[in-house]
Every structure is written in C-alpha cells, then in structure tokens.
mmCIF file of C-alpha atoms and ligand atoms in Angstrom:
data_model
loop_
_atom_site.group_PDB
_atom_site.id
_atom_site.type_symbol
_atom_site.label_atom_id
_atom_site.label_comp_id
_atom_site.label_asym_id
_atom_site.label_seq_id
_atom_site.Cartn_x
_atom_site.Cartn_y
_atom_site.Cartn_z
ATOM 1 C CA MET A 4 0.054 -0.147 -0.040
ATOM 2 C CA ALA A 5 1.156 3.295 -1.066
ATOM 3 C CA LYS A 6 2.402 5.787 2.019
ATOM 4 C CA LYS A 7 -0.202 8.182 3.465
ATOM 5 C CA GLN A 8 1.641 11.960 3.571
ATOM 6 C CA ILE A 9 1.223 14.610 6.421
ATOM 7 C CA ALA A 10 1.720 17.520 5.786
ATOM 8 C CA LEU A 11 3.741 19.718 9.388
ATOM 9 C CA ILE A 12 3.394 23.678 8.710
ATOM 10 C CA GLY A 13 6.066 24.765 11.697
ATOM 11 C CA GLY A 14 8.891 22.428 12.105
ATOM 12 C CA GLY A 15 10.015 24.206 15.829
ATOM 13 C CA GLN A 16 9.486 22.260 18.622
ATOM 14 C CA ILE A 17 5.879 20.419 18.467
ATOM 15 C CA GLY A 18 6.797 20.581 14.273
ATOM 16 C CA GLY A 19 10.197 18.041 14.608
ATOM 17 C CA VAL A 20 9.222 16.314 17.462
ATOM 18 C CA LEU A 21 5.676 15.333 15.573
ATOM 19 C CA ALA A 22 8.255 14.666 12.092
ATOM 20 C CA GLN A 23 10.341 12.166 14.556
ATOM 21 C CA LEU A 24 7.535 9.995 16.169
ATOM 22 C CA ILE A 25 6.045 9.725 12.600
ATOM 23 C CA GLY A 26 8.751 8.350 11.154
ATOM 24 C CA LEU A 27 9.305 6.038 14.239
ATOM 25 C CA ARG A 28 5.604 4.976 14.380
ATOM 26 C CA GLU A 29 6.556 4.510 9.778
ATOM 27 C CA LEU A 30 3.347 6.925 10.046
ATOM 28 C CA ALA A 31 3.765 8.814 6.979
ATOM 29 C CA ASN A 32 6.054 10.294 4.663
ATOM 30 C CA VAL A 33 5.985 13.381 5.786
ATOM 31 C CA VAL A 34 6.617 17.026 4.526
ATOM 32 C CA LEU A 35 7.512 19.278 6.879
ATOM 33 C CA PHE A 36 7.574 22.942 6.345
ATOM 34 C CA ASP A 37 8.726 26.158 7.443
ATOM 35 C CA VAL A 38 9.404 29.657 6.542
ATOM 36 C CA VAL A 39 12.529 29.640 8.152
ATOM 37 C CA GLU A 40 15.322 29.105 5.160
ATOM 38 C CA ASP A 41 16.848 25.913 5.626
ATOM 39 C CA MET A 42 16.060 24.935 9.353
ATOM 40 C CA PRO A 43 13.137 22.107 7.590
ATOM 41 C CA GLN A 44 15.669 20.544 5.726
ATOM 42 C CA GLY A 45 18.345 20.832 8.847
ATOM 43 C CA LYS A 46 15.161 18.519 11.174
ATOM 44 C CA THR A 47 14.160 16.497 8.494
ATOM 45 C CA LEU A 48 17.662 15.325 7.290
ATOM 46 C CA ASP A 49 18.516 13.989 10.651
ATOM 47 C CA ILE A 50 15.669 12.669 11.594
ATOM 48 C CA ALA A 51 16.881 10.458 7.757
ATOM 49 C CA GLU A 52 19.547 10.168 8.682
ATOM 50 C CA ALA A 53 19.078 8.406 12.688
ATOM 51 C CA SER A 54 16.058 5.881 9.960
ATOM 52 C CA ARG A 55 18.954 3.195 9.626
ATOM 53 C CA VAL A 56 19.348 3.211 13.592
ATOM 54 C CA ASP A 57 16.089 3.190 14.941
ATOM 55 C CA GLY A 58 14.589 1.078 11.353
ATOM 56 C CA PHE A 59 12.182 2.655 9.576
ATOM 57 C CA ASP A 60 11.412 3.563 6.159
ATOM 58 C CA VAL A 61 9.419 6.674 4.921
ATOM 59 C CA SER A 62 10.982 9.639 2.790
ATOM 60 C CA LEU A 63 10.951 13.242 5.281
ATOM 61 C CA LYS A 64 11.473 16.324 3.493
ATOM 62 C CA GLY A 65 12.289 19.809 4.225
ATOM 63 C CA THR A 66 10.990 23.199 2.415
ATOM 64 C CA ASN A 67 9.905 26.010 2.321
ATOM 65 C CA GLU A 68 7.465 26.379 -0.691
ATOM 66 C CA TYR A 69 4.150 25.365 0.138
ATOM 67 C CA LYS A 70 3.901 23.456 -3.385
ATOM 68 C CA ASP A 71 5.745 20.977 -1.653
ATOM 69 C CA ILE A 72 2.652 20.248 0.693
ATOM 70 C CA ALA A 73 0.615 19.052 -2.264
ATOM 71 C CA GLY A 74 -0.604 15.067 -2.158
ATOM 72 C CA SER A 75 -1.070 15.478 1.649
ATOM 73 C CA ASP A 76 -3.836 13.133 3.250
ATOM 74 C CA LEU A 77 -3.269 14.915 6.542
ATOM 75 C CA VAL A 78 -2.310 18.327 7.366
ATOM 76 C CA ILE A 79 -0.426 19.040 10.997
ATOM 77 C CA ILE A 80 -0.387 23.164 11.332
ATOM 78 C CA THR A 81 1.295 24.163 14.391
ATOM 79 C CA ALA A 82 3.022 27.659 12.651
ATOM 80 C CA GLY A 83 2.397 29.982 15.361
ATOM 81 C CA LEU A 84 4.724 31.375 18.412
ATOM 82 C CA PRO A 85 4.563 29.269 21.650
ATOM 83 C CA ARG A 86 3.765 30.621 25.235
ATOM 84 C CA LYS A 87 6.690 32.969 27.585
ATOM 85 C CA PRO A 88 6.516 33.098 31.460
ATOM 86 C CA GLY A 89 2.776 35.376 32.184
ATOM 87 C CA MET A 90 1.249 35.049 29.398
ATOM 88 C CA SER A 91 -1.854 33.425 28.682
ATOM 89 C CA ARG A 92 -2.342 31.559 25.079
ATOM 90 C CA ASP A 93 -4.903 34.257 24.447
ATOM 91 C CA ASP A 94 -2.534 36.200 24.317
ATOM 92 C CA LEU A 95 -0.373 34.761 20.847
ATOM 93 C CA LEU A 96 -4.365 35.505 19.482
ATOM 94 C CA VAL A 97 -3.556 38.667 16.939
ATOM 95 C CA THR A 98 0.355 37.109 15.811
ATOM 96 C CA ASN A 99 -0.864 33.567 15.445
ATOM 97 C CA ALA A 100 -4.052 34.990 13.447
ATOM 98 C CA LYS A 101 -2.191 36.789 10.718
ATOM 99 C CA ILE A 102 0.104 33.619 10.851
ATOM 100 C CA MET A 103 -2.595 31.081 10.605
ATOM 101 C CA LYS A 104 -4.709 33.575 7.583
ATOM 102 C CA SER A 105 -1.154 32.777 5.652
ATOM 103 C CA VAL A 106 -1.439 28.818 5.964
ATOM 104 C CA ALA A 107 -5.159 28.590 5.473
ATOM 105 C CA GLU A 108 -4.120 30.067 2.060
ATOM 106 C CA GLY A 109 -1.413 27.704 1.414
ATOM 107 C CA VAL A 110 -3.224 24.469 2.416
ATOM 108 C CA LYS A 111 -6.524 25.830 0.991
ATOM 109 C CA GLN A 112 -4.212 25.748 -2.554
ATOM 110 C CA PHE A 113 -2.283 23.109 -2.591
ATOM 111 C CA ALA A 114 -3.555 20.633 -0.223
ATOM 112 C CA PRO A 115 -7.522 21.269 -0.335
ATOM 113 C CA ASN A 116 -8.605 17.499 -0.072
ATOM 114 C CA SER A 117 -6.960 16.751 3.270
ATOM 115 C CA ILE A 118 -7.894 17.011 7.145
ATOM 116 C CA VAL A 119 -6.516 19.264 8.839
ATOM 117 C CA LEU A 120 -5.457 19.388 12.597
ATOM 118 C CA ILE A 121 -4.747 22.094 14.076
ATOM 119 C CA ILE A 122 -2.083 22.704 17.342
ATOM 120 C CA SER A 123 -1.968 26.257 17.250
ATOM 121 C CA ASN A 124 -2.952 28.983 20.407
ATOM 122 C CA PRO A 125 -5.363 30.193 20.808
ATOM 123 C CA LEU A 126 -6.308 26.750 20.010
ATOM 124 C CA ASP A 127 -9.903 27.698 19.416
ATOM 125 C CA ALA A 128 -9.761 30.585 17.923
ATOM 126 C CA MET A 129 -7.257 29.371 15.285
ATOM 127 C CA VAL A 130 -9.564 26.083 14.317
ATOM 128 C CA THR A 131 -11.961 28.888 14.147
ATOM 129 C CA LEU A 132 -9.864 30.956 11.496
ATOM 130 C CA PHE A 133 -8.373 28.444 9.087
ATOM 131 C CA GLN A 134 -11.968 26.884 8.585
ATOM 132 C CA LYS A 135 -12.980 30.667 7.460
ATOM 133 C CA VAL A 136 -10.047 31.320 5.288
ATOM 134 C CA SER A 137 -9.812 27.982 3.438
ATOM 135 C CA GLY A 138 -13.525 27.382 3.417
ATOM 136 C CA PHE A 139 -12.726 23.711 4.034
ATOM 137 C CA ALA A 140 -15.862 21.634 6.095
ATOM 138 C CA HIS A 141 -16.605 21.385 8.856
ATOM 139 C CA ASN A 142 -15.417 17.757 9.598
ATOM 140 C CA LYS A 143 -11.905 18.007 8.284
ATOM 141 C CA VAL A 144 -10.946 20.507 9.990
ATOM 142 C CA ILE A 145 -10.246 19.686 13.984
ATOM 143 C CA GLY A 146 -8.520 20.996 17.395
ATOM 144 C CA GLN A 147 -5.845 19.030 19.877
ATOM 145 C CA ALA A 148 -6.052 19.780 22.332
ATOM 146 C CA GLY A 149 -8.300 17.114 24.791
ATOM 147 C CA VAL A 150 -6.525 14.384 24.041
ATOM 148 C CA LEU A 151 -3.219 16.557 25.714
ATOM 149 C CA ASP A 152 -5.691 18.051 28.874
ATOM 150 C CA SER A 153 -7.110 14.804 29.401
ATOM 151 C CA SER A 154 -3.771 13.460 29.569
ATOM 152 C CA ARG A 155 -2.475 15.853 31.556
ATOM 153 C CA PHE A 156 -5.465 14.765 34.011
ATOM 154 C CA SER A 157 -5.187 11.164 33.852
ATOM 155 C CA THR A 158 -1.283 11.328 34.636
ATOM 156 C CA PHE A 159 -1.958 13.661 37.174
ATOM 157 C CA ILE A 160 -4.569 10.748 39.103
ATOM 158 C CA ALA A 161 -2.295 7.947 38.434
ATOM 159 C CA TRP A 162 0.323 10.027 40.633
ATOM 160 C CA GLU A 163 -2.336 10.238 43.218
ATOM 161 C CA LEU A 164 -3.258 6.813 43.429
ATOM 162 C CA GLY A 165 0.066 4.867 42.402
ATOM 163 C CA VAL A 166 -1.508 2.988 39.711
ATOM 164 C CA SER A 167 -0.278 2.709 35.835
ATOM 165 C CA VAL A 168 -1.350 5.440 33.802
ATOM 166 C CA LYS A 169 -2.835 3.361 31.617
ATOM 167 C CA ASP A 170 -5.599 2.235 33.873
ATOM 168 C CA ILE A 171 -7.004 5.739 33.541
ATOM 169 C CA ASN A 172 -10.205 6.922 31.803
ATOM 170 C CA ALA A 173 -10.281 10.886 31.993
ATOM 171 C CA MET A 174 -11.677 13.414 30.131
ATOM 172 C CA VAL A 175 -11.617 17.047 29.622
ATOM 173 C CA LEU A 176 -14.012 18.604 28.473
ATOM 174 C CA GLY A 177 -14.732 22.946 26.568
ATOM 175 C CA GLY A 178 -11.492 25.396 24.807
ATOM 176 C CA HIS A 179 -8.493 24.686 25.911
ATOM 177 C CA GLY A 180 -8.213 27.558 28.191
ATOM 178 C CA ASP A 181 -8.324 28.283 31.795
ATOM 179 C CA THR A 182 -11.634 27.271 31.970
ATOM 180 C CA MET A 183 -11.541 24.257 30.127
ATOM 181 C CA VAL A 184 -13.483 20.757 32.313
ATOM 182 C CA PRO A 185 -12.116 17.843 33.482
ATOM 183 C CA LEU A 186 -15.016 15.408 33.828
ATOM 184 C CA VAL A 187 -14.578 14.427 37.268
ATOM 185 C CA ARG A 188 -17.535 12.289 37.948
ATOM 186 C CA TYR A 189 -17.085 10.040 34.720
ATOM 187 C CA ALA A 190 -12.987 9.570 35.287
ATOM 188 C CA ASN A 191 -11.844 5.523 36.399
ATOM 189 C CA VAL A 192 -9.631 3.472 36.661
ATOM 190 C CA ASN A 193 -10.510 0.988 34.423
ATOM 191 C CA GLY A 194 -14.305 1.153 35.379
ATOM 192 C CA VAL A 195 -14.018 2.236 39.140
ATOM 193 C CA PRO A 196 -14.729 5.473 39.770
ATOM 194 C CA VAL A 197 -11.856 7.338 40.803
ATOM 195 C CA MET A 198 -13.284 9.524 43.615
ATOM 196 C CA GLU A 199 -14.292 6.189 44.992
ATOM 197 C CA GLN A 200 -11.030 5.426 45.324
ATOM 198 C CA LEU A 201 -9.512 8.488 46.833
ATOM 199 C CA GLU A 202 -12.111 8.417 49.052
ATOM 200 C CA ARG A 203 -11.489 4.972 50.328
ATOM 201 C CA LYS A 204 -8.051 6.067 50.396
ATOM 202 C CA TYR A 205 -8.562 9.246 52.753
ATOM 203 C CA GLY A 206 -11.500 7.828 54.298
ATOM 204 C CA ASP A 207 -13.221 11.097 54.357
ATOM 205 C CA ALA A 208 -14.980 12.519 51.079
ATOM 206 C CA ALA A 209 -14.460 16.129 52.167
ATOM 207 C CA LYS A 210 -10.763 15.140 51.687
ATOM 208 C CA ALA A 211 -11.470 13.208 48.391
ATOM 209 C CA LYS A 212 -13.197 16.260 47.021
ATOM 210 C CA GLU A 213 -10.071 18.555 48.201
ATOM 211 C CA VAL A 214 -7.278 16.278 46.360
ATOM 212 C CA MET A 215 -9.346 16.214 43.999
ATOM 213 C CA ASP A 216 -10.105 19.526 43.199
ATOM 214 C CA ALA A 217 -6.202 20.788 43.374
ATOM 215 C CA MET A 218 -5.402 18.270 40.324
ATOM 216 C CA VAL A 219 -8.434 19.670 38.511
ATOM 217 C CA GLN A 220 -6.963 22.840 38.841
ATOM 218 C CA ARG A 221 -3.740 21.921 38.094
ATOM 219 C CA THR A 222 -4.745 20.000 34.674
ATOM 220 C CA LYS A 223 -6.527 23.875 34.158
ATOM 221 C CA MET A 224 -3.039 25.215 34.510
ATOM 222 C CA ALA A 225 -1.113 22.809 33.101
ATOM 223 C CA GLY A 226 0.388 24.348 30.133
ATOM 224 C CA GLY A 227 1.579 27.446 32.122
ATOM 225 C CA GLU A 228 3.542 25.294 34.693
ATOM 226 C CA VAL A 229 5.366 23.504 32.045
ATOM 227 C CA VAL A 230 5.777 27.048 29.850
ATOM 228 C CA LYS A 231 6.827 28.827 33.696
ATOM 229 C CA LEU A 232 9.989 26.139 33.669
ATOM 230 C CA LEU A 233 11.100 25.633 30.516
ATOM 231 C CA LYS A 234 11.458 29.295 30.002
ATOM 232 C CA THR A 235 12.048 30.098 26.599
ATOM 233 C CA GLY A 236 8.738 27.414 25.482
ATOM 234 C CA SER A 237 5.614 25.852 26.047
ATOM 235 C CA ALA A 238 5.141 22.248 26.322
ATOM 236 C CA PHE A 239 5.947 20.269 22.823
ATOM 237 C CA TYR A 240 6.819 16.602 23.849
ATOM 238 C CA SER A 241 3.127 15.957 24.934
ATOM 239 C CA PRO A 242 1.035 18.154 22.498
ATOM 240 C CA ALA A 243 2.766 15.515 19.483
ATOM 241 C CA ALA A 244 2.105 12.832 21.491
ATOM 242 C CA ALA A 245 -1.355 14.128 21.603
ATOM 243 C CA ALA A 246 -1.980 15.054 18.045
ATOM 244 C CA ILE A 247 -0.080 11.981 17.044
ATOM 245 C CA SER A 248 -2.559 9.349 17.797
ATOM 246 C CA MET A 249 -5.052 11.767 16.602
ATOM 247 C CA ALA A 250 -3.364 11.709 13.141
ATOM 248 C CA GLU A 251 -3.404 7.768 13.842
ATOM 249 C CA ALA A 252 -6.875 7.687 13.875
ATOM 250 C CA ILE A 253 -8.108 9.717 11.294
ATOM 251 C CA LEU A 254 -5.414 7.968 9.194
ATOM 252 C CA GLY A 255 -6.048 4.250 9.966
ATOM 253 C CA ASP A 256 -9.798 5.098 9.879
ATOM 254 C CA GLN A 257 -10.178 4.270 13.661
ATOM 255 C CA LYS A 258 -13.180 5.756 14.655
ATOM 256 C CA ARG A 259 -11.661 6.222 18.025
ATOM 257 C CA VAL A 260 -13.585 8.200 20.402
ATOM 258 C CA LEU A 261 -11.399 11.146 21.511
ATOM 259 C CA ALA A 262 -11.811 15.004 23.146
ATOM 260 C CA SER A 263 -11.096 17.294 20.178
ATOM 261 C CA CYS A 264 -11.809 21.165 19.065
ATOM 262 C CA VAL A 265 -14.730 20.525 16.353
ATOM 263 C CA TYR A 266 -17.648 21.873 14.981
ATOM 264 C CA LEU A 267 -21.056 21.899 16.980
ATOM 265 C CA ASN A 268 -24.062 22.351 14.793
ATOM 266 C CA GLY A 269 -26.209 21.987 17.965
ATOM 267 C CA GLU A 270 -24.743 19.376 20.101
ATOM 268 C CA TYR A 271 -24.386 20.435 23.347
ATOM 269 C CA GLY A 272 -26.499 23.063 22.825
ATOM 270 C CA VAL A 273 -23.463 24.958 20.857
ATOM 271 C CA GLU A 274 -24.501 26.022 17.714
ATOM 272 C CA GLY A 275 -21.551 26.734 15.139
ATOM 273 C CA TYR A 276 -18.592 27.214 17.151
ATOM 274 C CA TYR A 277 -15.094 24.879 17.722
ATOM 275 C CA VAL A 278 -15.702 23.692 21.467
ATOM 276 C CA GLY A 279 -13.921 20.398 22.719
ATOM 277 C CA VAL A 280 -15.742 17.607 23.503
ATOM 278 C CA PRO A 281 -15.844 13.585 22.467
ATOM 279 C CA ALA A 282 -15.580 12.988 18.840
ATOM 280 C CA VAL A 283 -15.476 9.533 16.780
ATOM 281 C CA LEU A 284 -11.678 10.899 14.325
ATOM 282 C CA GLY A 285 -11.699 8.475 10.927
ATOM 283 C CA GLU A 286 -10.499 8.430 7.132
ATOM 284 C CA LYS A 287 -13.506 11.746 6.943
ATOM 285 C CA GLY A 288 -12.417 13.963 9.936
ATOM 286 C CA CYS A 289 -14.940 14.283 12.895
ATOM 287 C CA GLU A 290 -17.062 11.451 12.295
ATOM 288 C CA LYS A 291 -19.419 11.824 14.641
ATOM 289 C CA ILE A 292 -19.362 14.083 18.239
ATOM 290 C CA LEU A 293 -20.755 11.928 21.422
ATOM 291 C CA GLU A 294 -22.917 13.523 23.974
ATOM 292 C CA VAL A 295 -22.898 13.517 27.336
ATOM 293 C CA THR A 296 -25.071 14.109 30.480
ATOM 294 C CA LEU A 297 -24.080 16.312 32.251
ATOM 295 C CA ASP A 298 -25.197 17.808 35.671
ATOM 296 C CA LYS A 299 -26.194 21.249 37.252
ATOM 297 C CA GLU A 300 -22.558 21.807 37.943
ATOM 298 C CA GLU A 301 -20.468 20.429 35.104
ATOM 299 C CA GLN A 302 -22.980 21.876 32.612
ATOM 300 C CA ALA A 303 -22.398 25.313 34.001
ATOM 301 C CA ALA A 304 -19.450 24.760 33.803
ATOM 302 C CA PHE A 305 -19.157 24.141 30.164
ATOM 303 C CA ASP A 306 -21.116 27.200 29.332
ATOM 304 C CA ASN A 307 -18.624 28.875 31.203
ATOM 305 C CA SER A 308 -15.976 27.269 28.973
ATOM 306 C CA VAL A 309 -17.912 28.098 25.432
ATOM 307 C CA ASN A 310 -18.464 31.410 26.495
ATOM 308 C CA ALA A 311 -14.236 31.954 26.071
ATOM 309 C CA VAL A 312 -14.787 30.437 23.607
ATOM 310 C CA THR A 313 -17.422 32.703 22.130
ATOM 311 C CA THR A 314 -15.955 36.052 23.664
ATOM 312 C CA LEU A 315 -12.510 34.635 21.475
ATOM 313 C CA VAL A 316 -13.043 34.488 18.901
ATOM 314 C CA ALA A 317 -15.586 37.667 18.864
ATOM 315 C CA ASP A 318 -12.231 39.787 19.847
ATOM 316 C CA MET A 319 -10.470 37.472 16.952
ATOM 317 C CA GLU A 320 -13.373 39.328 14.452
ATOM 318 C CA ARG A 321 -13.259 42.749 16.024
ATOM 319 C CA LEU A 322 -9.727 43.081 14.957
ATOM 320 C CA GLY A 323 -10.708 42.024 11.501
ATOM 321 C CA PHE A 324 -9.809 38.001 10.983
HETATM 322 N N1 APR B 405 4.547 29.483 8.645
HETATM 323 C C1 APR B 405 4.502 28.598 8.816
HETATM 324 N N2 APR B 405 5.356 28.481 9.491
HETATM 325 C C2 APR B 405 5.756 29.008 10.904
HETATM 326 C C3 APR B 405 4.944 30.592 9.981
HETATM 327 C C4 APR B 405 4.405 30.763 8.983
HETATM 328 N N3 APR B 405 3.918 31.835 8.613
HETATM 329 N N4 APR B 405 5.471 31.383 10.752
HETATM 330 C C5 APR B 405 6.159 31.197 12.097
HETATM 331 N N5 APR B 405 6.183 29.524 12.072
HETATM 332 C C6 APR B 405 7.009 28.791 13.136
HETATM 333 C C7 APR B 405 8.587 29.411 12.778
HETATM 334 O O1 APR B 405 9.150 29.390 12.036
HETATM 335 C C8 APR B 405 8.640 28.222 13.627
HETATM 336 O O2 APR B 405 9.442 27.296 13.450
HETATM 337 O O3 APR B 405 6.028 27.984 13.489
HETATM 338 C C9 APR B 405 7.499 27.415 13.825
HETATM 339 C C10 APR B 405 6.559 27.725 15.611
HETATM 340 O O4 APR B 405 8.182 26.519 16.448
HETATM 341 P P1 APR B 405 7.741 27.305 17.633
HETATM 342 O O5 APR B 405 8.310 28.343 18.086
HETATM 343 O O6 APR B 405 9.135 26.253 18.401
HETATM 344 O O7 APR B 405 6.694 26.205 18.932
HETATM 345 P P2 APR B 405 6.271 25.443 19.233
HETATM 346 O O8 APR B 405 6.383 25.057 20.622
HETATM 347 O O9 APR B 405 6.557 24.800 18.336
HETATM 348 O O10 APR B 405 4.660 25.510 19.310
HETATM 349 C C11 APR B 405 3.647 25.999 18.373
HETATM 350 O O11 APR B 405 2.066 25.498 18.756
HETATM 351 O O12 APR B 405 1.008 24.101 21.291
HETATM 352 C C12 APR B 405 0.912 26.091 20.534
HETATM 353 O O13 APR B 405 0.704 27.650 21.796
HETATM 354 C C13 APR B 405 2.180 26.603 20.516
HETATM 355 O O14 APR B 405 1.388 28.992 18.759
HETATM 356 C C14 APR B 405 2.381 27.489 19.394
HETATM 357 C C15 APR B 405 2.800 26.504 18.625
#
C-alpha cells in the first residue's frame, strides 16, 4: 500500500517531535514546511539520518515552499509563536491569527483535499479562523487540545492513586484555556470511579474532594506550569504525542473516541462554534460527536468555557480576522 503523506506546517519544537514520531511509527511520509530558511531541511535530514538506527523507512522532506505539500492526506499545523512565562494562550491571538491566515491560504491552494489538524494557540480561535479562510468542510478541520488535557488529568490521577496511567480514563471538555472542564464524575480506573478510590484512600469525602479539586486545578493550568519551568517556550513532547494519536485515528480510519476541538452544530446546545468534546475520528475527520450527560454543575462549567471561546472568537473578528 502506498504510504500516506502528512504535511507539517511549522517545524519548531512540536513540528520536529511530530516528524520524528511519524517516522518512528512509519505512519506516513513527511513534508515539513517552515518559513525559516534551511531549518526544516536540516531537521528532516537529521531525523532521516536516524532511520537506519531506529529501523524505519519513510520519506522526510524539509521545505520553504507550499507547493511541496501537494497530495498530503493530513496537514498538522503548529505554525505560530508559543507562550512565554506570564502569558496566557489568548495573548498570542493577533500574532498567530496573522500566521494562521497565511497558512490557511497555502493549504487551501496546495492541499485542498486534506484533513487538517491544528495545534497552534489560542487553539479554539485558530481552528475557527483556519476553517473560515480555507472554506474546508467543518468535519475536516479539527483542533488538538482535549487529548492532551485529558492525558495531563490522567497523569495526575495515576500519580495520586499510585496505579498505572494506562488504566486511567479521564476526559477534559470545553475550550483549551483556563476554563476547560475536567470531567471528575466520569473519571475512572478501569471502570472504577476515581472519586470512590480517593474516598477509600482518605476515608473522608471532604478530603477526597479537596485532593480532586487540586488535580482539576493543576490540569487547567498544566500548560502554564510547563511554560514556567521551560522559560523559553511551551510544552512540545505531549502536544505532539496527542496529535499523533489523532493522526493515527484519522489515517487508519480507527473510529477512536478522542476529546477533540470540533464544530458543534447544535450538539451540547452550541450552534456554530468549535469546542472540545468527545468525537469519533476516522477517515472523514470528525465523523460523529458523542454527547455526554452533564449534571447542573458540569453544564455550568461547560457553558462558562463555551463563553470564553465565543468571546475569543468575537475578539478575533473585531480585529478584522
Ligand atoms: N508559516 C509556517 N511556519 C511559521 C510561520 C508561518 N507563517 N510563522 C512562524 N512559523 C514557524 C516558526 O518559524 C517556528 O519554527 O512556526 C514554528 C513554531 O515553532 P515553535 O516556536 O518552536 O513553537 P512550538 O513549541 O512548536 O509551538 C507551536 O503550538 O502549542 C502551540 O502555543 C503553541 O502556538 C504555539 C504552537
């Protein structure tokens, strides 16, 4: 079977890890695009020169020309500035919107049949803008945030309970900002509710709630925690890993249920906005949205997060994008 092709737009920290992971998994051939001269060529050369040692065989091309992304099945976009300490994702709006507009024009011209996965922040606004400028079908433009936020939440739960992270199922909904909604009630260890385990551990419901609240808060601020430590940029290993799981689901038509930033057309009571919810990902992109019953408190938190997204999109539109 002919290999698929993934175009990576942005060859910085996340783009580089993406290219390496795609190679290691022989997921597809790679075209790595960046505006910086020679850098994407250097990165792909470096990764290709590891292929004999790692035992993988895919083609890796670095480029500064959009025409080289022609024929791509999937495009993953990380173009844009990352945060510096003290910045929120929303502080990146103007700079990254300008970049995203030019990227959308390039992808529209040279890879019009691709499915597009966006990582650039502020995520919900960047996904909205890409779809608007490209005119691509809504189901073919998806944002990566929920897989990463859910993985962060799962990691903290696993550490707290002292069990393998592989056995934690926990999901985060809403926008990719401080208002995101970790779903505590549905979080489980192979089917056993996490809250029940915490109550057993502490023998006290109030203490269990306090511990969970701290994990929820850490999840919401997890990106900022990494930025503060790195000082020169934002997280890159974990966003790349999250996007790879989505890419595998799409290219392999796996129908995986992954928290994704997808277009809501009435689901969850939201009309016409991109928001993070569980979605079935397959060869058509977002193939279905799974609705989850939310209690009053969860619904209020979700509505608050949707509000943050609609405000951000309105700000972007007011700025002329
Ligand atoms: N077209 C293509 N690439 C661009 C453009 C453009 N118009 N403008 C900038 N870039 C490239 C930069 O040259 C850089 O190599 O985007 C790359 C971004 O890489 P990094 O600065 O290393 O940022 P990274 O950590 O990869 O994060 C990228 O993802 O998670 C988000 O908030 C993060 O918005 C940021 C994005």
